[in-house]
mmCIF file of C-alpha atoms and ligand atoms in Angstrom:
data_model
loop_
_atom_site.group_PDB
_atom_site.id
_atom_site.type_symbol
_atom_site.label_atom_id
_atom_site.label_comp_id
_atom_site.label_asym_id
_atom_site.label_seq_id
_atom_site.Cartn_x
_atom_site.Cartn_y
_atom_site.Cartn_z
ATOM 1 C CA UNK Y 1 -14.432 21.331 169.588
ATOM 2 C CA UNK Y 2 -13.247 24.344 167.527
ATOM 3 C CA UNK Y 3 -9.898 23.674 168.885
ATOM 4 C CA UNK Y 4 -9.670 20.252 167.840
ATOM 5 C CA UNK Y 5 -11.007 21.101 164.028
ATOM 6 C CA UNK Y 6 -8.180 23.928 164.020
ATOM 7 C CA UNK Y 7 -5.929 21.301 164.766
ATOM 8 C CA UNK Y 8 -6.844 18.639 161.685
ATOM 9 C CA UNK Y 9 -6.704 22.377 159.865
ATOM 10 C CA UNK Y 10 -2.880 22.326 160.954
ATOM 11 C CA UNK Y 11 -2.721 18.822 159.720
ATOM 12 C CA UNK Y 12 -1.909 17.787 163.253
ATOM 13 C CA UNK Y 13 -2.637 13.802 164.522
ATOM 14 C CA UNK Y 14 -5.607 13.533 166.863
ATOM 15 C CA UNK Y 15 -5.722 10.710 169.225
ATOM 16 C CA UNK Y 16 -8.579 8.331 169.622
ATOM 17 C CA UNK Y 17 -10.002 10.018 172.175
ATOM 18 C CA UNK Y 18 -9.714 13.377 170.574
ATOM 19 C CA UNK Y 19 -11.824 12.149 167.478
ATOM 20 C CA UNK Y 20 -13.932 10.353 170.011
ATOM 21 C CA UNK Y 21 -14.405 14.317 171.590
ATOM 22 C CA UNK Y 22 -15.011 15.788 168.104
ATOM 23 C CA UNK Y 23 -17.587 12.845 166.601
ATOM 24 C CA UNK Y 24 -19.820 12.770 169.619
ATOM 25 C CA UNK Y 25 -19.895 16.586 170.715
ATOM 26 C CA UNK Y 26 -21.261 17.726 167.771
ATOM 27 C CA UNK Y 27 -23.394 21.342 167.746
ATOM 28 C CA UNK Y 28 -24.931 23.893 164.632
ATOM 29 C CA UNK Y 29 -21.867 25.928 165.101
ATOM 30 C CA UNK Y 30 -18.976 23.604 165.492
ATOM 31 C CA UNK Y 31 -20.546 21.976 162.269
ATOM 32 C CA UNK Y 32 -20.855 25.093 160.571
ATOM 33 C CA UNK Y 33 -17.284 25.630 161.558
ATOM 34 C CA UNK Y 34 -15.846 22.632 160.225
ATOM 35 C CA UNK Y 35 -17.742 23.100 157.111
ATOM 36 C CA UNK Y 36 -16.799 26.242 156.041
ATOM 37 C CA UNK Y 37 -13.286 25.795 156.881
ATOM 38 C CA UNK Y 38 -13.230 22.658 154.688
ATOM 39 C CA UNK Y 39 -14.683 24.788 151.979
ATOM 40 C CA UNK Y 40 -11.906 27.413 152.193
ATOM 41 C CA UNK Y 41 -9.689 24.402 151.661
ATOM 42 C CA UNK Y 42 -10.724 22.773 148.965
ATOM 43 C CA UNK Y 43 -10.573 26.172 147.360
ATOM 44 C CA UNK Y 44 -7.212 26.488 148.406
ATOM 45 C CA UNK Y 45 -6.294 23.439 146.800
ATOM 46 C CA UNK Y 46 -8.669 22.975 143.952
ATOM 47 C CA UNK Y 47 -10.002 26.690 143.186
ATOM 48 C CA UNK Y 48 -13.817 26.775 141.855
ATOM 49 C CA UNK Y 49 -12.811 23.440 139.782
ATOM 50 C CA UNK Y 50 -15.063 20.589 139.679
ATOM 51 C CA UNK Y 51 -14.014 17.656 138.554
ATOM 52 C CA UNK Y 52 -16.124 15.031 136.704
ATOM 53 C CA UNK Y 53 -16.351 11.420 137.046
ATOM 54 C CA UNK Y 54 -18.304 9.567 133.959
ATOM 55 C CA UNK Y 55 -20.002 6.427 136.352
ATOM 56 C CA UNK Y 56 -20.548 2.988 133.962
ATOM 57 C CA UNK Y 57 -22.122 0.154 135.741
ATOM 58 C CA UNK Y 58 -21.093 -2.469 133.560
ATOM 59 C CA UNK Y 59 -22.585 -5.338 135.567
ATOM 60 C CA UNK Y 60 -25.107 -6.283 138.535
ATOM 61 C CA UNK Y 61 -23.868 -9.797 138.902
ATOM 62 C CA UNK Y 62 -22.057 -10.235 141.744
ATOM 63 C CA UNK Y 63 -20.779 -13.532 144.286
ATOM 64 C CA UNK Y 64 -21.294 -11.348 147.655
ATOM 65 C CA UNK Y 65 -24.122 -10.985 149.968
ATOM 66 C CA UNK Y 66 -23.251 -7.423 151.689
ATOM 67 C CA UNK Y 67 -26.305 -7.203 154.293
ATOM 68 C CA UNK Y 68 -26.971 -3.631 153.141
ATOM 69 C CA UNK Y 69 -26.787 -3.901 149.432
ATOM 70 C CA UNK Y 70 -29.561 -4.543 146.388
ATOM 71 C CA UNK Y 71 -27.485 -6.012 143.847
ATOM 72 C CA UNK Y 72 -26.164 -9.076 146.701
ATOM 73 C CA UNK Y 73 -26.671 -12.306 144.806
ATOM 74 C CA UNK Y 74 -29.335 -13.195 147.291
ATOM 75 C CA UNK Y 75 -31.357 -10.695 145.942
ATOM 76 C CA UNK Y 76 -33.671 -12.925 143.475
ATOM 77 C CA UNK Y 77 -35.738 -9.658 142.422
ATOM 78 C CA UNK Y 78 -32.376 -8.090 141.011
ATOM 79 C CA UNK Y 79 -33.115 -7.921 137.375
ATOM 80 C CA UNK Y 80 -29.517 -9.359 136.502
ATOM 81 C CA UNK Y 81 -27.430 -7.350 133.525
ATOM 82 C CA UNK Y 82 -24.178 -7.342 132.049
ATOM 83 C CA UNK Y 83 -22.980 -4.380 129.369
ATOM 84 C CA UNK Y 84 -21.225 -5.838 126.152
ATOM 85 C CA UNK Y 85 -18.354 -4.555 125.281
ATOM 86 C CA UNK Y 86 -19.470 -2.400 122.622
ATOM 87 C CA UNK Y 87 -22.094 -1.206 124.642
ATOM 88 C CA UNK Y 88 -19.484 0.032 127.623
ATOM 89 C CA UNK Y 89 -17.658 1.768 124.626
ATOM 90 C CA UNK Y 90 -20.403 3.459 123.220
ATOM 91 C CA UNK Y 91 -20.686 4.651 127.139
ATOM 92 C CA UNK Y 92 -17.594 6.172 127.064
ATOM 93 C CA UNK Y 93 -18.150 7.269 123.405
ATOM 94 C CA UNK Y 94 -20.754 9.834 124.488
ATOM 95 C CA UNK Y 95 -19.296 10.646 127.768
ATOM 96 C CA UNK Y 96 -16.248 11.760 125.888
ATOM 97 C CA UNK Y 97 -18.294 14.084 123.979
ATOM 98 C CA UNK Y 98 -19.901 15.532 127.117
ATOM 99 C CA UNK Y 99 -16.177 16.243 128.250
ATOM 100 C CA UNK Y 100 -15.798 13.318 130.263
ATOM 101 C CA UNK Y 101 -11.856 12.406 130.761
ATOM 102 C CA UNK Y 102 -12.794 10.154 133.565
ATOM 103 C CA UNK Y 103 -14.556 6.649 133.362
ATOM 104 C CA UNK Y 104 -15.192 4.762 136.222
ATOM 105 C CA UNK Y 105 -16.630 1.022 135.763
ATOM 106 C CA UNK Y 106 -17.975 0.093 138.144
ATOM 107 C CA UNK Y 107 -19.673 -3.789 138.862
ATOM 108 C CA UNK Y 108 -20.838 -6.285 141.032
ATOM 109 C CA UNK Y 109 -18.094 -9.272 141.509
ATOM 110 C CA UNK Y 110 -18.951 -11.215 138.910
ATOM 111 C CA UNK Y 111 -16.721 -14.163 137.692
ATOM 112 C CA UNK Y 112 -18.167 -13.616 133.479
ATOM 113 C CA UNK Y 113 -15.271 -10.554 134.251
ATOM 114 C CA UNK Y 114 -12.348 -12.964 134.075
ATOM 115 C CA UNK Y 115 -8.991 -11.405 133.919
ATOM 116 C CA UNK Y 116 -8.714 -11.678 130.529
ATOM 117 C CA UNK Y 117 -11.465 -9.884 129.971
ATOM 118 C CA UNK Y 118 -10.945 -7.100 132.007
ATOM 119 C CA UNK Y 119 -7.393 -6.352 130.870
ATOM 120 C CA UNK Y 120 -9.270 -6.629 127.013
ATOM 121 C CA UNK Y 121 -11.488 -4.197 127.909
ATOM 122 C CA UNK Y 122 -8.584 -1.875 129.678
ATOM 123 C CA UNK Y 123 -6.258 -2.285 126.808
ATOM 124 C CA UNK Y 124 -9.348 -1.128 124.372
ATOM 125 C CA UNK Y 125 -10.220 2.035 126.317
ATOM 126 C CA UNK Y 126 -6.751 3.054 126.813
ATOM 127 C CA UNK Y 127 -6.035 3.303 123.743
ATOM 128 C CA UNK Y 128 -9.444 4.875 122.325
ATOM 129 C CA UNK Y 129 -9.145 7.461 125.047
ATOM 130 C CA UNK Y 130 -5.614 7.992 125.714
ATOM 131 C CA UNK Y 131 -6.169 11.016 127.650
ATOM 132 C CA UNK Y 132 -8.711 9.664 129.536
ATOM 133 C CA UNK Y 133 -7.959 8.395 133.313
ATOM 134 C CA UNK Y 134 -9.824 5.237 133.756
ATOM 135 C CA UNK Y 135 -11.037 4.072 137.434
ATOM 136 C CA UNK Y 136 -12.176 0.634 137.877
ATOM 137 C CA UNK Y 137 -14.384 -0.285 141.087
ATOM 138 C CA UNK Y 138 -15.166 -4.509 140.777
ATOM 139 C CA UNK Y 139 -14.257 -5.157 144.176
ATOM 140 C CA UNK Y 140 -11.515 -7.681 145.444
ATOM 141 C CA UNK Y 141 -8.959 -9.206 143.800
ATOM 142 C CA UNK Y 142 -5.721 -10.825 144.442
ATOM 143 C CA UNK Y 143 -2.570 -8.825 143.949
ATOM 144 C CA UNK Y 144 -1.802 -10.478 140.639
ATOM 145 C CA UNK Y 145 -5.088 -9.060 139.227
ATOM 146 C CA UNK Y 146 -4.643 -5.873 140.202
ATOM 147 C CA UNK Y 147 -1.401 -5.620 139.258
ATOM 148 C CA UNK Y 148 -2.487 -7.082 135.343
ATOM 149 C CA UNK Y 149 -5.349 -4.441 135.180
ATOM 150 C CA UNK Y 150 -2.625 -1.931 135.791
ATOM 151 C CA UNK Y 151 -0.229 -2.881 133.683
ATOM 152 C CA UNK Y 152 -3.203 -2.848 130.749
ATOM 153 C CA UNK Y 153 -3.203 1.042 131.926
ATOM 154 C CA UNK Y 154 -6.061 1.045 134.687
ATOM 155 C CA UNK Y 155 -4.874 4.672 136.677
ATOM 156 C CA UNK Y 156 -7.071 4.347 139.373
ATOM 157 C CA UNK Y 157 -9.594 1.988 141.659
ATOM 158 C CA UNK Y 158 -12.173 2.663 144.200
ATOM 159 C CA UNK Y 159 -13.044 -0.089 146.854
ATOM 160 C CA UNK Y 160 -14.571 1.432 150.159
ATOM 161 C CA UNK Y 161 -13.571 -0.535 153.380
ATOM 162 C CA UNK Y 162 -17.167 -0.088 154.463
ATOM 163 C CA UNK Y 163 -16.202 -0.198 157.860
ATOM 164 C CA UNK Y 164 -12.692 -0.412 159.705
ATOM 165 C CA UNK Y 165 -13.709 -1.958 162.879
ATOM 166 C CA UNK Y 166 -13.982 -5.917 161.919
ATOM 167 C CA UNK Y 167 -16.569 -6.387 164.236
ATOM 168 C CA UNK Y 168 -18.848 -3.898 162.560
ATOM 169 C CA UNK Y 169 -17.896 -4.991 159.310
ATOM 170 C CA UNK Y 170 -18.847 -8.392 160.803
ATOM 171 C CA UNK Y 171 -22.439 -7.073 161.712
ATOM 172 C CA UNK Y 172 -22.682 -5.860 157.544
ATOM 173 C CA UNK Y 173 -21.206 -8.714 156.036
ATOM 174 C CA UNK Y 174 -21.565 -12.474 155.315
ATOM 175 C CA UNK Y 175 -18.637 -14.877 157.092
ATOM 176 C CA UNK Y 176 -17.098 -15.313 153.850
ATOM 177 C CA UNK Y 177 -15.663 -11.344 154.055
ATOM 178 C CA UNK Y 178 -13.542 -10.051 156.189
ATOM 179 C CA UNK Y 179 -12.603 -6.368 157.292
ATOM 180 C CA UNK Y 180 -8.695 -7.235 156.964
ATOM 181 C CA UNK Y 181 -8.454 -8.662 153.484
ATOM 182 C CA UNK Y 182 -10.550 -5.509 152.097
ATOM 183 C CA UNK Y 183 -7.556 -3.661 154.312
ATOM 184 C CA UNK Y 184 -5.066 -5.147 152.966
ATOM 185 C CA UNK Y 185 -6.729 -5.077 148.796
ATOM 186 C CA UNK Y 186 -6.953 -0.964 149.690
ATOM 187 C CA UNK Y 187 -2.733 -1.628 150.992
ATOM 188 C CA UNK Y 188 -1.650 -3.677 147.489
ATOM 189 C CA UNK Y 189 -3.775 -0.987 145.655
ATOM 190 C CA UNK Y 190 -2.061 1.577 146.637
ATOM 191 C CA UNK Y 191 1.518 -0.107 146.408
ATOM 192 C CA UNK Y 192 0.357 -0.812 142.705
ATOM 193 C CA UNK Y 193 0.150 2.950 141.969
ATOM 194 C CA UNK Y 194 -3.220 2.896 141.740
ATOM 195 C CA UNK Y 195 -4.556 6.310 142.870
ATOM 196 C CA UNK Y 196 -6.424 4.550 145.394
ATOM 197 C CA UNK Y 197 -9.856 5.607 147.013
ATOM 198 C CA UNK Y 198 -11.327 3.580 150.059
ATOM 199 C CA UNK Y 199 -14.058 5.191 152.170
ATOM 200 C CA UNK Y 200 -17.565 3.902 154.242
ATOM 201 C CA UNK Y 201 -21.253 4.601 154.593
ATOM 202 C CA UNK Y 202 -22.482 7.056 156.654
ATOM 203 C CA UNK Y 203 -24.903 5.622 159.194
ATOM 204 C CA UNK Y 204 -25.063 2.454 158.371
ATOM 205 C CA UNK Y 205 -27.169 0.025 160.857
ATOM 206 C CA UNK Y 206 -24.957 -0.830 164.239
ATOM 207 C CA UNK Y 207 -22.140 2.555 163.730
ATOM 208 C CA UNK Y 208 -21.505 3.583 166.536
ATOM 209 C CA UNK Y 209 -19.063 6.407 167.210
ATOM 210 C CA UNK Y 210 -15.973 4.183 167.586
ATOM 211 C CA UNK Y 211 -16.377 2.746 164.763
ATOM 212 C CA UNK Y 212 -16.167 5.896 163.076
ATOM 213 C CA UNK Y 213 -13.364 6.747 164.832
ATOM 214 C CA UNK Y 214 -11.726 3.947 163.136
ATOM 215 C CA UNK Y 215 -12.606 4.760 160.096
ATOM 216 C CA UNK Y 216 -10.604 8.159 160.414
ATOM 217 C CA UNK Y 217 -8.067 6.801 161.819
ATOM 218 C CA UNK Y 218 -7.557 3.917 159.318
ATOM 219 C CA UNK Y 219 -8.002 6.984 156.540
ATOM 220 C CA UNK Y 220 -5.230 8.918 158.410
ATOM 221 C CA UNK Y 221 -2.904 6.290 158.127
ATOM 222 C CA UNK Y 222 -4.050 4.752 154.809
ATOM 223 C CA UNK Y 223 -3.592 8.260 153.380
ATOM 224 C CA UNK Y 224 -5.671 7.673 149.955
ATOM 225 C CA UNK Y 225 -6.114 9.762 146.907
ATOM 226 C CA UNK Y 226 -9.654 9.230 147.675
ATOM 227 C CA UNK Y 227 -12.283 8.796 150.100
ATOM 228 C CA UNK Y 228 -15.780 7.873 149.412
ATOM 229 C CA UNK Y 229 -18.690 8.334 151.924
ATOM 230 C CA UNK Y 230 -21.941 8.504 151.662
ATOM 231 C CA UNK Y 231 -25.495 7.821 153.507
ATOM 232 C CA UNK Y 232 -26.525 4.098 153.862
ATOM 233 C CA UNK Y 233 -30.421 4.395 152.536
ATOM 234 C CA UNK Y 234 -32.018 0.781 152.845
ATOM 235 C CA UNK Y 235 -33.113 -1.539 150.140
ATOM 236 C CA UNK Y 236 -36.304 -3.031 150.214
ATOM 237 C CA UNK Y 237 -34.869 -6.414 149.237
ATOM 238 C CA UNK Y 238 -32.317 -6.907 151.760
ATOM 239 C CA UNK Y 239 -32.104 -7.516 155.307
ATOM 240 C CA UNK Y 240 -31.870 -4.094 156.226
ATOM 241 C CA UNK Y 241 -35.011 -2.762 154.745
ATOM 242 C CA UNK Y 242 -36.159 -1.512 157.580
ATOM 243 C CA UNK Y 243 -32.950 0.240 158.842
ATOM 244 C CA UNK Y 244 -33.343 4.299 159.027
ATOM 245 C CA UNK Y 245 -30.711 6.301 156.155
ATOM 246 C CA UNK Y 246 -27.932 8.528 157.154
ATOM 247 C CA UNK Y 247 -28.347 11.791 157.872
ATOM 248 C CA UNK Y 248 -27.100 14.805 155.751
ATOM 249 C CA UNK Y 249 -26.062 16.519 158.557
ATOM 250 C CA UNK Y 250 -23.404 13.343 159.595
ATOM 251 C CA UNK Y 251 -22.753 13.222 155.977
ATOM 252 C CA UNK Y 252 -21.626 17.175 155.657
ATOM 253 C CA UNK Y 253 -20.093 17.441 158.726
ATOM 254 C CA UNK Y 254 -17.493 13.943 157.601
ATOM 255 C CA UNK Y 255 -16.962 15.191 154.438
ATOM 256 C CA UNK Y 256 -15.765 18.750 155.859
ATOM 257 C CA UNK Y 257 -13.351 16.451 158.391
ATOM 258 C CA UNK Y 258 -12.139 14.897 155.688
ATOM 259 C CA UNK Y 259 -10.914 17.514 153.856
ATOM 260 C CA UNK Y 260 -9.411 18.679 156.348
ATOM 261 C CA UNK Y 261 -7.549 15.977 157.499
ATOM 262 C CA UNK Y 262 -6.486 15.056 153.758
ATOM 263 C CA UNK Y 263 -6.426 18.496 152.132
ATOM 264 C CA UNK Y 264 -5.304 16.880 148.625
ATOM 265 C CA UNK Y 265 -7.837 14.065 148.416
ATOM 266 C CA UNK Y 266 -10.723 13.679 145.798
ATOM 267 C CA UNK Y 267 -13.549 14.181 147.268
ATOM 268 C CA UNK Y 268 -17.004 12.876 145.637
ATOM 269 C CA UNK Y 269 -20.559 14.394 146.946
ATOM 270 C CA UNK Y 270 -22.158 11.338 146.002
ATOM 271 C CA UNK Y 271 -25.516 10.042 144.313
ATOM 272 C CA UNK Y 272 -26.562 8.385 147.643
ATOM 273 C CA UNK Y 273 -26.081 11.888 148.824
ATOM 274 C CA UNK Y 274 -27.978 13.738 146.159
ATOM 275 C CA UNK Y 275 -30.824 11.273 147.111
ATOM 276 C CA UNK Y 276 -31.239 12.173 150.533
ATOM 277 C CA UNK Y 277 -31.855 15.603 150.007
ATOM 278 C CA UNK Y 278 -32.220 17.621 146.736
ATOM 279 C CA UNK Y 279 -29.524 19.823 147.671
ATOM 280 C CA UNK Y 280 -26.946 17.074 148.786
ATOM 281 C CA UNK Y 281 -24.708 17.255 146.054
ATOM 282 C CA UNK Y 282 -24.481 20.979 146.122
ATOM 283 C CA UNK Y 283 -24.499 20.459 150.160
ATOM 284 C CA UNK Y 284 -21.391 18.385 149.789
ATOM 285 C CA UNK Y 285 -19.497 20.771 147.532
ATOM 286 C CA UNK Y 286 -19.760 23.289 150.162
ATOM 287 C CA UNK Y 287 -18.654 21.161 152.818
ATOM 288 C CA UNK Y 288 -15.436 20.302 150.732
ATOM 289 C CA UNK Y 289 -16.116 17.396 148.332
ATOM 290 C CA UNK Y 290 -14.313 18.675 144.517
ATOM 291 C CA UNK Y 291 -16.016 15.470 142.392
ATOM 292 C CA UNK Y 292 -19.361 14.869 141.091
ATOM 293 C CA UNK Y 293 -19.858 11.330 139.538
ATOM 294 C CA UNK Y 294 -22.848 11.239 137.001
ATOM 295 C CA UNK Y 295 -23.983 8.102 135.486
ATOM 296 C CA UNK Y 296 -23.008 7.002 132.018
ATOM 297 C CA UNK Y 297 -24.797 3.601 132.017
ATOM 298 C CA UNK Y 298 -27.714 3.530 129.214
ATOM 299 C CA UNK Y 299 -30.944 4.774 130.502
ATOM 300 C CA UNK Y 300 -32.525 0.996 129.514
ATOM 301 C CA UNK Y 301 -30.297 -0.852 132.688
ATOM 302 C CA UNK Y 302 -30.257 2.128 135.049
ATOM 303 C CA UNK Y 303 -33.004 0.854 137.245
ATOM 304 C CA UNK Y 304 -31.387 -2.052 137.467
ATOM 305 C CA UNK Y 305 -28.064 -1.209 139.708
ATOM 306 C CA UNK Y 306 -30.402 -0.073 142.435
ATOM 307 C CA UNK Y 307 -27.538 -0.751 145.355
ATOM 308 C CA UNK Y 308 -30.511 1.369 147.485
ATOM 309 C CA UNK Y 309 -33.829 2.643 147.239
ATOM 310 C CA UNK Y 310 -34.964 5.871 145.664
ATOM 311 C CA UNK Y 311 -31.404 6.625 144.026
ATOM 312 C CA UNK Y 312 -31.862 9.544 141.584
ATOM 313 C CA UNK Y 313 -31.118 10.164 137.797
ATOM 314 C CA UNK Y 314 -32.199 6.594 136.602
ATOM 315 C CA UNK Y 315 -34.456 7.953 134.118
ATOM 316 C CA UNK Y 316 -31.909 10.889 132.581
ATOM 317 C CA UNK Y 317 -29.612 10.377 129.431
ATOM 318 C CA UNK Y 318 -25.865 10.757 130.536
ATOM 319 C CA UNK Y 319 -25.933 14.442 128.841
ATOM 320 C CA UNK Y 320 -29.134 15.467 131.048
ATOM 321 C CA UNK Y 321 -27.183 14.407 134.219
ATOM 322 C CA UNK Y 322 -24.189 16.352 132.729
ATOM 323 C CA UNK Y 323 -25.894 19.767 131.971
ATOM 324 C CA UNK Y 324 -27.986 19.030 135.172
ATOM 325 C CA UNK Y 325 -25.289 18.883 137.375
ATOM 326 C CA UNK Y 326 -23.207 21.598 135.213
ATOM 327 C CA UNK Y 327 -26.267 24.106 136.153
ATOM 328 C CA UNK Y 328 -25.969 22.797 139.696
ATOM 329 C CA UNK Y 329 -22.250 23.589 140.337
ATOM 330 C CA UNK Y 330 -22.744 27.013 138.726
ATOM 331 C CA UNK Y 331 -25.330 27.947 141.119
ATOM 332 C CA UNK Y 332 -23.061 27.807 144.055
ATOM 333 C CA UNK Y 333 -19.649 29.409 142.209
ATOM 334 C CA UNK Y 334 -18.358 26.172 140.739
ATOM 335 C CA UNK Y 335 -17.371 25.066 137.424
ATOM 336 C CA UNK Y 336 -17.171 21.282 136.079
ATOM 337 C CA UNK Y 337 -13.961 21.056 134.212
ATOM 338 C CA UNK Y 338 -13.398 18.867 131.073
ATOM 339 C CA UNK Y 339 -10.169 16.851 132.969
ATOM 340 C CA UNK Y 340 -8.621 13.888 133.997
ATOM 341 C CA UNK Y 341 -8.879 15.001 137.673
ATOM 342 C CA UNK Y 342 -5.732 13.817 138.990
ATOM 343 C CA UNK Y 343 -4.769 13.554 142.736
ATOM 344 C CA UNK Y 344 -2.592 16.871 143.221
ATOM 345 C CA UNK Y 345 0.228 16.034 145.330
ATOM 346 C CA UNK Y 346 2.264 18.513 147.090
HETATM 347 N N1 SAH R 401 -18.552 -4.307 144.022
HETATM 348 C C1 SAH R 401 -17.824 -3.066 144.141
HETATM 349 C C2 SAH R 401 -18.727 -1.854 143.995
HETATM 350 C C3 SAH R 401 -19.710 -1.749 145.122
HETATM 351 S S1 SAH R 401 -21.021 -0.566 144.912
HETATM 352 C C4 SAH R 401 -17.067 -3.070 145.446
HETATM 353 O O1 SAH R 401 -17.169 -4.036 146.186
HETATM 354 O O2 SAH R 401 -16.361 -2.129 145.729
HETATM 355 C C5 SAH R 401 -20.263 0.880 145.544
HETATM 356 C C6 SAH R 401 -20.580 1.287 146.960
HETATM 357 O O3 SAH R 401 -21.962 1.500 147.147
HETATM 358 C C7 SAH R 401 -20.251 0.281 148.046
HETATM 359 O O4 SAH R 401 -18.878 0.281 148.316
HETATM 360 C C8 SAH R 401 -21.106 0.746 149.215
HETATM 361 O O5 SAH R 401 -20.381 1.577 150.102
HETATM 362 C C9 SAH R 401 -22.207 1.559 148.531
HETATM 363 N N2 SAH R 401 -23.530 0.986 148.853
HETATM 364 C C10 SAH R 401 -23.961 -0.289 148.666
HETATM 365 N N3 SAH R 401 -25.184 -0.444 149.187
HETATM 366 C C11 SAH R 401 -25.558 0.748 149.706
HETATM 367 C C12 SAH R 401 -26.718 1.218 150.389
HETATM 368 N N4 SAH R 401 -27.728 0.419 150.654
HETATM 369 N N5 SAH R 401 -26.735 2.516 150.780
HETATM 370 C C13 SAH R 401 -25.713 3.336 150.503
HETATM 371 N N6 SAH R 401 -24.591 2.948 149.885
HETATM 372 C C14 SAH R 401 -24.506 1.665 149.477
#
């Protein structure tokens, strides 16, 4: 297995059945391995720098019924929200002051958002913040909305394909989604200019290791500026409440491939996987992931964008999360940086 991590290290192609080889023969060591050399990586490329991603969950509406998630709309204990305007800039008010120079918003799909809206709101935080990158993650959209929220001077969107193989994605989601249109949103993202970040959840119920395999494979090709993964935890109100989480271990050990397969991509140790173990976050960093994404939403709707059970930080003001995770970094030889973050390219 060493062989076959040297080789992503080369940035060489591995065949289906090579990842097939390297996701199911997994030991301590080779994991160790593949971790540490993914560390040494994102070192290379990134040094000790952490970068900072201010997290606003604007709204919990949303028109989809994703199997796995708490905000679907046919969740009737979701305590429904939207943020006003005002109240979304006040967010990015006091994240700028905690040396925030990325916002991500962040929503359900809900129709309130019309296009019109949206490029409003772009257009407004642009121009308070003009050195501010601003993500947005609200799901799909045809190509003429993505292209107006860029042209209002939206830098960068996340939308996770969940799942590459259709029939899994079939197995997570309602008729009314299919794997191949979020495909081809994460394709007209990225031919946008969008700095583009797709990704799926680790252990979600029916993965198998083909599946995964297509998930690397689709990343490989896709070749975004960033990948999101993290553990699938159940939500007590959906229909996979009693499914088991993701492991840290799986997590770690995709996050180090990762990296090493896309040395240049951004690279979030996620919430989901700060709330499977107390060390996740830190975990992650030292399996390659260079992004931390606190939450900016006000303390009063926190609880309220529960996508899973458990998740962390829902009672702490945006600057407790922000010296919190400062202290955190610095405790393994990192440093959170006061940046935009942008993709380096070669
Ligand atoms: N509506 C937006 C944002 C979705 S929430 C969109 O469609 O992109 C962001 C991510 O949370 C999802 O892409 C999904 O991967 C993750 N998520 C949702 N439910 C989850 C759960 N139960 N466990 C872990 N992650 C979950």
């Amino acid at each position: 297995m060493k062989e076959l991590i040297d080789r992503l290290y080369e940035m060489e192609q591995l065949s289906r059945e090579e990842w097939k080889m390297l996701l199911s023969h997994r030991s301590e060591e080779t994991d160790q391995y593949a971790r540490s050399l993914a560390d040494e990586v994102r070192q290379k490329v990134y040094g000790n720098d952490i970068y900072v991603r201010g997290l606003i969950e604007f709204t919990n509406y949303c028109r989809n019924d994703c199997y796995y998630c708490g905000i679907r709309r046919s969740n009737k204990n979701a305590q429904r929200y939207r943020l006003t305007e005002d109240e979304i800039l006040f967010c990015c008010q006091q994240g700028y002051e905690l040396g925030f120079r990325t916002f991500v918003l962040q929503g359900g799909e809900d129709s309130y958002y019309t296009d019109d809206k949206m490029v409003g709101l772009i257009h407004k935080i642009k121009e308070k913040y003009p050195d501010c990158a601003l993500t947005l993650s609200v799901g799909e959209k045809s190509e003429k909305t993505y292209s107006a929220y860029r042209e209002a001077g939206a830098d960068r969107y996340l939308l996770r394909h969940e799942t590459a193989d259709p029939a899994h994605y079939g197995k997570l989601h309602p008729d009314s989604m299919s794997c191949e249109n979020r495909k081809n949103c994460l394709r007209v993202l990225k031919k946008l200019g969008f700095q583009t970040g797709a990704g799926f959840m680790v252990g979600s119920p029916y993965q198998t290791v083909d599946d995964l395999v297509e998930d690397f494979i689709f990343l490989k090709e896709l070749n975004p500026e960033m990948v999101g993964i993290g553990p699938f935890i159940a939500h007590q109100d959906t229909p996979f409440r009693e499914e088991k989480s993701g492991t840290l271990e799986d997590t770690l050990f995709y996050l180090a491939l990762l990296r090493l397969m896309l040395p240049q991509v951004l690279l979030p140790a996620t919430t989901a996987l700060g709330t499977i173990h107390p060390k996740g976050r830190e975990l992650g960093v030292k399996s390659g992931a260079n992004v931390v994404m606190p939450n900016l939403s006000p303390v009063s709707v926190r609880k309220k964008y529960m996508l899973y059970d458990g998740k962390i930080c829902t009672g702490d003001e945006a600057a407790e999360c922000r010296h919190c995770l400062s202290r955190r970094m610095e405790m393994i030889g990192c440093r959170i940086v006061s940046d935009r973050g942008d993709y380096k390219s070669k």
